[in-house]
């Protein structure tokens, strides 16, 4: 199975900060990667697919980059509603695998 | 509005069975690949199973192979997960998710674009 190593596992940030989360695949996955946001007690929400394409309705302060094995999610100017846990998901091969998650907190 | 709603969770003893349902509205579930994803209490997300369009492309995470079965009833616009021989480690919130294919430059990219609210399965004696 393709392992997804996400870092950091948690980070402290303030409103207005720039946040960068990384995800590394154990093998090349082209750009078959998505990023998801999950708030406490809620279902995950799709932010980005194909590594860098913003899902409709998602604010432009979110961006993704990368290809092959290394990927990043960047949040420019963190907003209060962005405090949540973020997951990467590779959809290149089965089994689908998520990163361990990154909790963004105050 | 396009949405999915899960049901069927509950408390079950180890070794028992449970069938989860995921009913879609606002779209035809038969036109999409569908997934089950679970989240154990305080843990991260884990993909469990997928069912492709036309009931092809069935996949499972290794830990549930031989115990779980994914299926679909197009007439009821519903997805199911039959879970047998349940173990304590199957305790989790189970989410149903739609897989939407985005076409870019002649390639297709998956995305889990619609999720349900989840249904809790607790395996305990």
XYZ file of N, CA and C in Angstrom:
693
model
N 0.838 -1.188 0.000
C 0.000 0.000 0.000
C 0.883 1.252 0.000
N 0.393 2.286 -0.652
C 1.105 3.552 -0.685
C 0.908 4.282 0.635
N 1.994 4.529 1.332
C 1.902 5.238 2.616
C 2.006 6.734 2.377
N 1.184 7.472 3.097
C 1.184 8.930 3.021
C 1.661 9.471 4.358
N 2.787 10.148 4.352
C 3.353 10.698 5.575
C 3.118 12.194 5.587
N 2.320 12.616 6.526
C 1.902 14.010 6.594
C 2.597 14.689 7.756
N 3.013 15.927 7.564
C 3.661 16.656 8.657
C 3.374 18.145 8.552
N 3.350 18.838 9.720
C 3.477 18.238 11.047
C 2.172 17.581 11.462
N 2.149 16.898 12.588
C 0.910 16.300 13.071
C 0.009 17.360 13.696
N 0.628 18.416 14.195
C -0.143 19.545 14.707
C 0.719 20.793 14.627
N 0.064 21.917 14.621
C 0.787 23.182 14.625
C -0.063 24.253 15.277
N 0.619 25.191 15.882
C -0.055 26.342 16.476
C 0.122 27.543 15.558
N -0.948 28.238 15.324
C -0.888 29.388 14.433
C -1.865 30.458 14.902
N -1.698 31.613 14.327
C -2.570 32.741 14.663
C -3.290 33.210 13.410
N -4.374 33.908 13.619
C -5.097 34.490 12.495
C -4.147 35.389 11.710
N -4.161 35.216 10.405
C -3.289 35.992 9.543
C -1.999 35.279 9.163
N -1.681 34.197 9.856
C -0.451 33.453 9.571
C -0.548 32.702 8.247
N 0.625 32.402 7.712
C 0.724 31.504 6.560
C 1.064 30.123 7.103
N 0.274 29.118 6.666
C 0.447 27.757 7.169
C 0.792 26.838 5.993
N 1.773 25.986 6.212
C 2.162 25.019 5.183
C 2.140 23.621 5.779
N 1.451 22.728 5.110
C 1.347 21.325 5.513
C 1.892 20.479 4.370
N 2.673 19.478 4.712
C 3.272 18.653 3.663
C 2.792 17.209 3.750
N 2.837 16.563 2.612
C 2.454 15.163 2.511
C 3.443 14.481 1.566
N 3.985 13.374 2.002
C 4.947 12.637 1.185
C 4.427 11.224 0.942
N 4.424 10.816 -0.315
C 3.978 9.479 -0.683
C 5.164 8.521 -0.743
N 4.915 7.275 -0.380
C 5.988 6.274 -0.370
C 6.359 5.812 -1.777
N 5.536 6.164 -2.740
C 5.856 5.915 -4.137
C 5.222 7.032 -4.967
N 5.649 7.160 -6.199
C 5.109 8.214 -7.044
C 3.629 8.040 -7.304
N 2.875 9.132 -7.150
C 1.429 9.079 -7.359
C 0.979 10.141 -8.363
N 1.875 10.533 -9.267
C 1.598 11.600 -10.242
C 1.106 12.818 -9.454
N -0.040 13.339 -9.820
C -0.656 14.409 -9.011
C -2.037 13.985 -8.551
N -2.193 12.681 -8.282
C -3.468 12.126 -7.831
C -3.596 12.263 -6.316
N -3.776 13.501 -5.876
C -3.831 13.783 -4.451
C -4.855 14.849 -4.166
N -5.590 14.633 -3.070
C -6.562 15.625 -2.630
C -6.277 16.054 -1.217
N -6.797 17.216 -0.867
C -6.694 17.740 0.497
C -8.104 17.949 1.047
N -8.280 17.559 2.305
C -9.577 17.622 2.951
C -9.443 18.316 4.295
N -10.477 19.071 4.635
C -10.551 19.762 5.922
C -11.640 19.101 6.759
N -11.337 18.846 8.015
C -12.358 18.294 8.904
C -12.412 19.097 10.193
N -13.589 19.598 10.481
C -13.810 20.276 11.750
C -14.384 19.278 12.738
N -14.195 19.571 14.005
C -14.561 18.644 15.069
C -16.013 18.192 14.966
N -16.223 16.881 14.909
C -17.567 16.335 14.875
C -18.275 16.432 13.539
N -17.554 16.878 12.527
C -18.151 17.055 11.209
C -17.504 16.136 10.183
N -18.176 15.995 9.046
C -17.608 15.223 7.947
C -16.490 16.001 7.281
N -15.547 15.306 6.674
C -14.504 15.996 5.905
C -15.102 16.777 4.747
N -14.346 17.796 4.330
C -14.754 18.642 3.211
C -13.609 18.710 2.213
N -13.934 18.518 0.944
C -12.934 18.587 -0.110
C -12.473 20.019 -0.326
N -11.155 20.212 -0.299
C -10.586 21.527 -0.578
C -9.934 21.576 -1.966
N -9.100 20.593 -2.225
C -8.257 20.583 -3.435
C -8.225 19.170 -4.001
N -8.264 19.064 -5.324
C -8.063 17.784 -5.989
C -7.006 17.951 -7.067
N -6.538 16.823 -7.583
C -5.464 16.845 -8.571
C -4.283 17.684 -8.092
N -4.026 17.601 -6.814
C -2.892 18.234 -6.127
C -2.960 19.756 -6.047
N -3.576 20.408 -7.033
C -3.495 21.875 -7.036
C -4.765 22.576 -7.508
N -5.815 21.834 -7.804
C -7.048 22.445 -8.302
C -8.014 22.689 -7.157
N -8.399 23.942 -7.011
C -9.281 24.335 -5.917
C -10.714 23.868 -6.223
N -11.329 23.198 -5.266
C -12.724 22.805 -5.414
C -13.592 24.062 -5.447
N -14.660 24.010 -6.220
C -15.571 25.136 -6.325
C -16.066 25.571 -4.951
N -16.002 26.877 -4.708
C -16.506 27.414 -3.455
C -15.473 27.513 -2.342
N -14.304 26.953 -2.561
C -13.251 26.993 -1.536
C -12.474 28.310 -1.692
N -12.229 29.006 -0.593
C -11.544 30.295 -0.680
C -10.156 30.192 -1.302
N -9.760 31.223 -1.989
C -8.486 31.218 -2.723
C -7.267 31.293 -1.817
N -7.462 31.484 -0.512
C -6.304 31.457 0.387
C -5.742 30.039 0.536
N -6.525 29.043 0.099
C -6.042 27.669 0.082
C -5.401 27.387 -1.275
N -4.238 26.744 -1.243
C -3.605 26.341 -2.495
C -2.814 25.058 -2.262
N -2.649 24.299 -3.325
C -1.904 23.057 -3.250
C -0.872 22.986 -4.364
N 0.179 22.245 -4.092
C 1.207 22.072 -5.114
C 1.868 20.710 -4.926
N 2.655 20.338 -5.935
C 3.403 19.098 -5.845
C 3.033 18.102 -6.912
N 3.895 17.121 -7.061
C 3.687 16.045 -8.008
C 4.681 14.941 -7.684
N 4.313 13.717 -8.011
C 5.222 12.613 -7.735
C 5.082 12.098 -6.320
N 5.966 12.544 -5.429
C 5.920 12.074 -4.047
C 5.755 13.183 -3.017
N 5.969 14.423 -3.384
C 5.950 15.514 -2.399
C 4.905 16.560 -2.734
N 4.082 16.860 -1.726
C 2.943 17.744 -1.916
C 2.828 18.705 -0.737
N 2.270 19.869 -1.017
C 2.041 20.832 0.048
C 0.661 21.449 -0.071
N 0.110 21.754 1.094
C -1.105 22.551 1.211
C -0.700 23.838 1.910
N -1.026 24.949 1.314
C -0.702 26.245 1.891
C -1.975 27.019 2.167
N -2.046 27.591 3.343
C -3.139 28.497 3.697
C -2.501 29.860 3.940
N -2.787 30.793 3.081
C -2.253 32.136 3.286
C -3.265 32.909 4.113
N -2.796 33.663 5.064
C -3.650 34.485 5.906
C -4.754 33.662 6.556
N -4.365 32.826 7.507
C -5.266 31.933 8.234
C -6.437 32.711 8.828
N -7.634 32.166 8.633
C -8.841 32.775 9.171
C -9.379 31.948 10.343
N -10.208 32.549 11.204
C -10.713 31.812 12.380
C -11.396 30.498 12.006
N -12.083 30.478 10.864
C -12.800 29.266 10.465
C -11.876 28.180 9.892
N -10.589 28.479 9.770
C -9.650 27.509 9.219
C -9.032 26.605 10.278
N -9.316 26.884 11.546
C -8.787 26.012 12.594
C -9.533 24.688 12.523
N -8.803 23.635 12.160
C -9.402 22.341 11.839
C -8.274 21.333 11.654
N -8.639 20.118 11.286
C -7.648 19.101 10.951
C -7.676 18.885 9.443
N -6.494 18.771 8.852
C -6.356 18.631 7.405
C -5.723 17.284 7.063
N -6.270 16.655 6.037
C -5.791 15.352 5.592
C -5.479 15.381 4.098
N -4.411 14.686 3.727
C -4.201 14.412 2.314
C -4.723 13.006 2.022
N -5.086 12.771 0.777
C -5.593 11.471 0.345
C -5.057 11.186 -1.043
N -4.365 10.044 -1.188
C -3.906 9.684 -2.524
C -4.992 8.866 -3.221
N -5.304 9.243 -4.462
C -6.293 8.493 -5.222
C -5.668 7.936 -6.493
N -4.402 7.611 -6.398
C -3.666 7.033 -7.524
C -3.858 5.527 -7.604
N -3.928 4.879 -6.462
C -3.994 3.433 -6.448
C -4.793 2.950 -5.242
N -5.165 1.655 -5.286
C -5.838 1.033 -4.155
C -4.841 0.208 -3.351
N -5.000 0.175 -2.024
C -6.034 0.902 -1.266
C -5.767 2.398 -1.226
N -6.833 3.176 -1.260
C -6.698 4.607 -1.047
C -6.134 4.817 0.347
N -5.268 5.792 0.513
C -4.658 6.028 1.813
C -4.625 7.509 2.135
N -4.955 7.795 3.388
C -4.927 9.152 3.912
C -3.618 9.383 4.662
N -3.218 10.635 4.729
C -2.193 11.012 5.670
C -2.754 10.966 7.081
N -1.876 11.093 8.067
C -2.297 10.954 9.470
C -3.077 12.161 9.980
N -3.034 13.252 9.223
C -3.764 14.454 9.622
C -2.863 15.491 10.274
N -3.210 16.733 10.083
C -2.517 17.870 10.715
C -3.560 18.745 11.388
N -3.453 18.862 12.695
C -4.397 19.697 13.434
C -3.838 21.105 13.530
N -4.568 22.050 13.010
C -4.185 23.455 13.059
C -4.952 24.104 14.204
N -4.217 24.552 15.209
C -4.875 25.115 16.390
C -4.231 26.423 16.808
N -4.917 27.101 17.682
C -4.432 28.395 18.157
C -3.206 28.184 19.054
N -30.652 19.714 -3.814
C -29.319 19.634 -3.217
C -28.832 18.193 -3.251
N -27.606 18.016 -3.662
C -27.015 16.683 -3.695
C -26.487 16.337 -2.310
N -26.911 15.206 -1.777
C -26.433 14.791 -0.469
C -26.554 13.284 -0.298
N -25.841 12.782 0.704
C -25.953 11.386 1.103
C -26.172 11.339 2.607
N -26.964 10.364 3.039
C -27.279 10.211 4.452
C -27.056 8.760 4.852
N -26.184 8.565 5.834
C -25.892 7.225 6.320
C -26.840 6.842 7.457
N -27.033 5.552 7.616
C -27.826 5.029 8.730
C -27.394 3.594 8.991
N -27.876 3.050 10.102
C -27.630 1.640 10.383
C -26.587 1.370 11.444
N -25.927 2.407 11.932
C -24.938 2.201 12.970
C -25.578 1.827 14.297
N -24.738 1.414 15.225
C -25.251 1.061 16.541
C -24.239 0.266 17.317
N -24.703 -0.284 18.442
C -23.862 -1.092 19.307
C -24.039 -2.562 18.937
N -22.934 -3.250 18.737
C -22.977 -4.669 18.378
C -21.867 -5.393 19.128
N -22.104 -6.627 19.463
C -21.100 -7.415 20.175
C -20.016 -7.906 19.214
N -18.833 -8.153 19.739
C -17.773 -8.732 18.882
C -18.261 -10.014 18.231
N -17.946 -10.145 16.940
C -18.422 -11.301 16.176
C -19.762 -11.082 15.509
N -20.428 -10.003 15.858
C -21.752 -9.735 15.305
C -21.692 -9.084 13.934
N -22.886 -8.760 13.431
C -23.019 -8.186 12.089
C -23.851 -6.914 12.136
N -23.635 -6.096 11.114
C -24.381 -4.852 10.988
C -24.373 -4.479 9.507
N -25.449 -3.862 9.047
C -25.478 -3.368 7.671
C -25.703 -1.875 7.689
N -24.760 -1.158 7.120
C -24.879 0.286 6.990
C -25.509 0.632 5.654
N -26.289 1.703 5.658
C -26.912 2.192 4.432
C -26.496 3.627 4.180
N -26.483 3.987 2.925
C -26.163 5.352 2.509
C -27.139 5.708 1.391
N -28.081 6.569 1.685
C -29.093 6.949 0.700
C -28.736 8.282 0.068
N -28.725 8.305 -1.241
C -28.389 9.520 -1.972
C -29.651 10.259 -2.390
N -29.542 11.571 -2.445
C -30.624 12.392 -2.984
C -30.013 13.512 -3.810
N -30.738 13.920 -4.836
C -30.250 14.987 -5.701
C -29.333 14.513 -6.814
N -28.982 13.243 -6.822
C -28.169 12.682 -7.898
C -28.391 11.172 -7.935
N -28.030 10.575 -9.053
C -28.177 9.141 -9.207
C -26.897 8.450 -8.769
N -27.000 7.702 -7.682
C -25.831 7.055 -7.098
C -25.191 6.064 -8.083
N -25.987 5.514 -8.975
C -25.479 4.509 -9.908
C -24.471 5.087 -10.907
N -24.443 6.384 -11.043
C -23.551 7.030 -12.008
C -22.172 7.335 -11.458
N -21.951 7.010 -10.196
C -20.705 7.372 -9.546
C -20.056 6.193 -8.829
N -18.737 6.264 -8.753
C -18.036 5.402 -7.822
C -18.331 5.936 -6.420
N -18.503 5.022 -5.471
C -18.819 5.405 -4.103
C -17.851 4.739 -3.139
N -17.647 5.379 -2.007
C -16.684 4.901 -1.025
C -17.285 4.880 0.375
N -16.713 4.013 1.210
C -16.907 4.068 2.650
C -15.561 4.432 3.278
N -15.617 5.378 4.200
C -14.438 5.836 4.939
C -14.809 5.817 6.413
N -13.887 5.412 7.274
C -14.204 5.372 8.692
C -13.194 6.157 9.508
N -13.621 6.482 10.728
C -12.773 7.241 11.634
C -12.995 6.729 13.045
N -12.010 6.039 13.579
C -12.086 5.567 14.951
C -12.040 6.756 15.898
N -12.586 6.619 17.092
C -12.628 7.737 18.041
C -11.250 8.340 18.271
N -11.130 9.650 18.033
C -9.883 10.351 18.261
C -8.779 10.048 17.264
N -9.108 9.348 16.170
C -8.107 8.938 15.187
C -8.352 9.607 13.845
N -7.493 9.282 12.899
C -7.601 9.850 11.565
C -8.553 9.081 10.669
N -8.626 9.528 9.432
C -9.520 8.915 8.462
C -8.874 7.667 7.852
N -9.702 6.659 7.617
C -9.238 5.433 6.985
C -10.223 5.038 5.886
N -9.745 4.943 4.664
C -10.576 4.444 3.573
C -10.863 2.966 3.807
N -12.117 2.550 3.559
C -12.542 1.177 3.847
C -12.837 0.391 2.574
N -13.648 0.982 1.681
C -14.102 0.204 0.536
C -14.604 1.124 -0.559
N -14.540 0.624 -1.797
C -15.049 1.366 -2.957
C -15.852 0.451 -3.855
N -16.853 1.032 -4.507
C -17.654 0.321 -5.495
C -17.776 1.220 -6.718
N -17.320 0.713 -7.856
C -17.342 1.504 -9.070
C -18.725 1.572 -9.697
N -18.821 2.390 -10.728
C -20.063 2.455 -11.497
C -20.358 1.075 -12.066
N -21.609 0.805 -12.292
C -22.039 -0.483 -12.857
C -21.546 -1.665 -12.018
N -21.314 -1.388 -10.710
C -20.905 -2.431 -9.760
C -19.604 -3.139 -10.127
N -18.764 -2.457 -10.877
C -17.426 -2.986 -11.139
C -16.453 -2.328 -10.166
N -15.229 -2.772 -10.178
C -14.199 -2.121 -9.381
C -14.499 -2.102 -7.902
N -14.558 -3.290 -7.292
C -14.800 -3.396 -5.857
C -13.459 -3.579 -5.146
N -13.215 -2.740 -4.142
C -11.953 -2.771 -3.411
C -12.225 -2.655 -1.910
N -11.304 -3.241 -1.130
C -11.399 -3.188 0.331
C -10.017 -2.948 0.925
N -10.006 -2.289 2.079
C -8.769 -2.238 2.847
C -8.500 -3.635 3.379
N -7.243 -3.984 3.519
C -6.866 -5.358 3.874
C -7.552 -5.850 5.147
N -7.704 -4.970 6.135
C -8.205 -5.380 7.453
C -9.671 -5.803 7.442
N -10.413 -5.494 6.371
C -11.829 -5.876 6.338
C -12.137 -6.905 5.254
N -11.149 -7.269 4.477
C -11.377 -8.254 3.405
C -11.900 -9.564 3.982
N -12.938 -10.088 3.317
C -13.548 -11.331 3.782
C -14.590 -11.134 4.858
N -14.678 -9.929 5.410
C -15.660 -9.653 6.473
C -16.707 -8.626 6.036
N -16.294 -7.652 5.237
C -17.200 -6.585 4.793
C -17.535 -6.783 3.319
N -18.761 -6.390 2.956
C -19.184 -6.449 1.565
C -19.889 -5.153 1.190
N -19.420 -4.516 0.133
C -20.038 -3.287 -0.356
C -20.993 -3.647 -1.491
N -22.119 -2.945 -1.529
C -23.089 -3.219 -2.590
C -23.934 -1.974 -2.818
N -24.760 -2.053 -3.856
C -25.576 -0.898 -4.225
C -26.936 -1.393 -4.698
N -27.990 -0.624 -4.397
C -29.326 -0.887 -4.934
C -29.739 0.359 -5.707
N -29.674 0.279 -7.019
C -29.964 1.471 -7.831
C -31.417 1.923 -7.696
N -32.313 0.980 -7.541
C -33.731 1.337 -7.418
C -33.999 2.164 -6.163
N -33.214 1.892 -5.121
C -33.371 2.640 -3.868
C -32.365 3.781 -3.774
N -31.536 3.920 -4.822
C -30.499 4.955 -4.824
C -29.649 4.897 -3.559
N -29.267 3.713 -3.200
C -28.588 3.496 -1.923
C -27.355 2.611 -2.060
N -26.402 2.889 -1.194
C -25.162 2.123 -1.066
C -25.198 1.424 0.276
N -24.580 0.248 0.345
C -24.594 -0.515 1.589
C -23.192 -0.998 1.946
N -23.031 -1.271 3.241
C -21.831 -1.948 3.709
C -22.277 -3.008 4.704
N -22.188 -4.259 4.280
C -22.503 -5.377 5.167
C -21.239 -5.720 5.934
N -21.336 -5.645 7.252
C -20.164 -5.868 8.092
C -20.412 -7.097 8.956
N -19.608 -8.135 8.768
C -19.708 -9.370 9.542
C -18.464 -9.567 10.385
N -18.547 -10.475 11.334
C -17.402 -10.804 12.200
C -16.753 -9.543 12.745
N -17.571 -8.677 13.286
C -17.068 -7.382 13.735
C -16.128 -7.523 14.922
N -15.149 -6.623 14.946
C -14.122 -6.617 15.994
C -14.134 -5.253 16.684
N -13.538 -5.216 17.859
C -13.475 -3.953 18.589
C -12.809 -2.859 17.753
N -11.828 -3.241 16.967
C -11.097 -2.247 16.166
C -11.900 -1.716 14.976
N -13.095 -2.257 14.752
C -13.984 -1.714 13.719
C -14.825 -0.562 14.260
N -14.731 -0.309 15.557
C -15.467 0.796 16.162
C -15.031 2.111 15.533
N -15.988 2.831 14.972
C -15.662 4.067 14.248
C -16.943 4.742 13.773
N -16.799 5.984 13.375
C -17.833 6.638 12.570
C -17.562 6.262 11.122
N -18.606 5.789 10.458
C -18.481 5.378 9.062
C -19.149 6.419 8.176
N -18.370 6.918 7.217
C -18.863 7.910 6.264
C -19.010 7.292 4.889
N -20.030 7.720 4.203
C -20.225 7.404 2.796
C -19.773 8.640 2.006
N -19.068 8.428 0.888
C -18.582 9.555 0.106
C -18.737 9.276 -1.380
N -19.124 10.311 -2.115
C -19.223 10.212 -3.568
C -17.883 10.539 -4.194
N -17.550 9.805 -5.238
C -16.311 10.054 -5.966
C -16.659 10.753 -7.271
N -16.257 11.990 -7.393
C -16.524 12.767 -8.603
C -15.260 12.807 -9.440
N -15.381 12.437 -10.709
C -14.240 12.459 -11.626
C -14.139 13.816 -12.315
N -12.993 14.451 -12.177
C -12.735 15.706 -12.862
C -11.818 15.424 -14.050
N -12.177 15.942 -15.193
C -11.343 15.733 -16.374
C -10.434 16.939 -16.578
N -9.130 16.659 -16.691
C -8.149 17.704 -16.962
C -7.169 17.158 -17.992
N -7.092 17.831 -19.123
C -6.095 17.460 -20.142
C -6.138 15.970 -20.475
N -7.304 15.467 -20.692
C -7.562 14.077 -21.067
C -7.298 13.075 -19.945
N -6.977 13.556 -18.768
C -6.839 12.678 -17.601
C -8.010 12.911 -16.652
N -8.311 11.885 -15.868
C -9.395 12.003 -14.898
C -8.831 11.966 -13.480
N -9.339 12.840 -12.642
C -8.884 12.922 -11.261
C -10.071 12.703 -10.339
N -9.869 11.825 -9.358
C -10.923 11.536 -8.390
C -10.988 12.628 -7.336
N -12.142 12.734 -6.721
C -12.275 13.564 -5.526
C -13.489 13.073 -4.766
N -13.352 13.043 -3.451
C -14.488 12.661 -2.616
C -15.251 13.949 -2.327
N -16.212 14.275 -3.191
C -16.777 15.624 -3.136
C -18.020 15.769 -2.270
N -18.722 14.688 -2.017
C -19.904 14.738 -1.153
C -19.767 13.664 -0.086
N -19.937 14.084 1.166
C -19.834 13.189 2.312
C -21.134 13.248 3.106
N -21.452 12.132 3.731
C -22.568 12.143 4.660
C -22.111 12.606 6.032
N -23.035 12.617 6.966
C -22.725 13.067 8.327
C -22.101 11.950 9.162
N -22.159 10.727 8.648
C -21.545 9.609 9.344
C -22.518 8.864 10.243
N -22.225 7.582 10.479
C -23.005 6.772 11.414
C -22.021 6.012 12.287
N -22.282 6.014 13.591
C -21.347 5.438 14.559
C -21.599 3.953 14.745
N -20.542 3.179 14.610
C -20.571 1.745 14.890
C -19.694 1.485 16.106
N -20.281 0.875 17.115
C -19.548 0.540 18.333
C -19.575 -0.963 18.513
N -18.403 -1.565 18.552
C -18.295 -3.009 18.734
C -17.759 -3.260 20.145
N -18.631 -3.769 21.005
C -18.252 -3.941 22.395
C -19.191 -4.944 23.054
N -18.654 -5.646 24.028
C -19.484 -6.591 24.778
C -20.036 -5.915 26.041
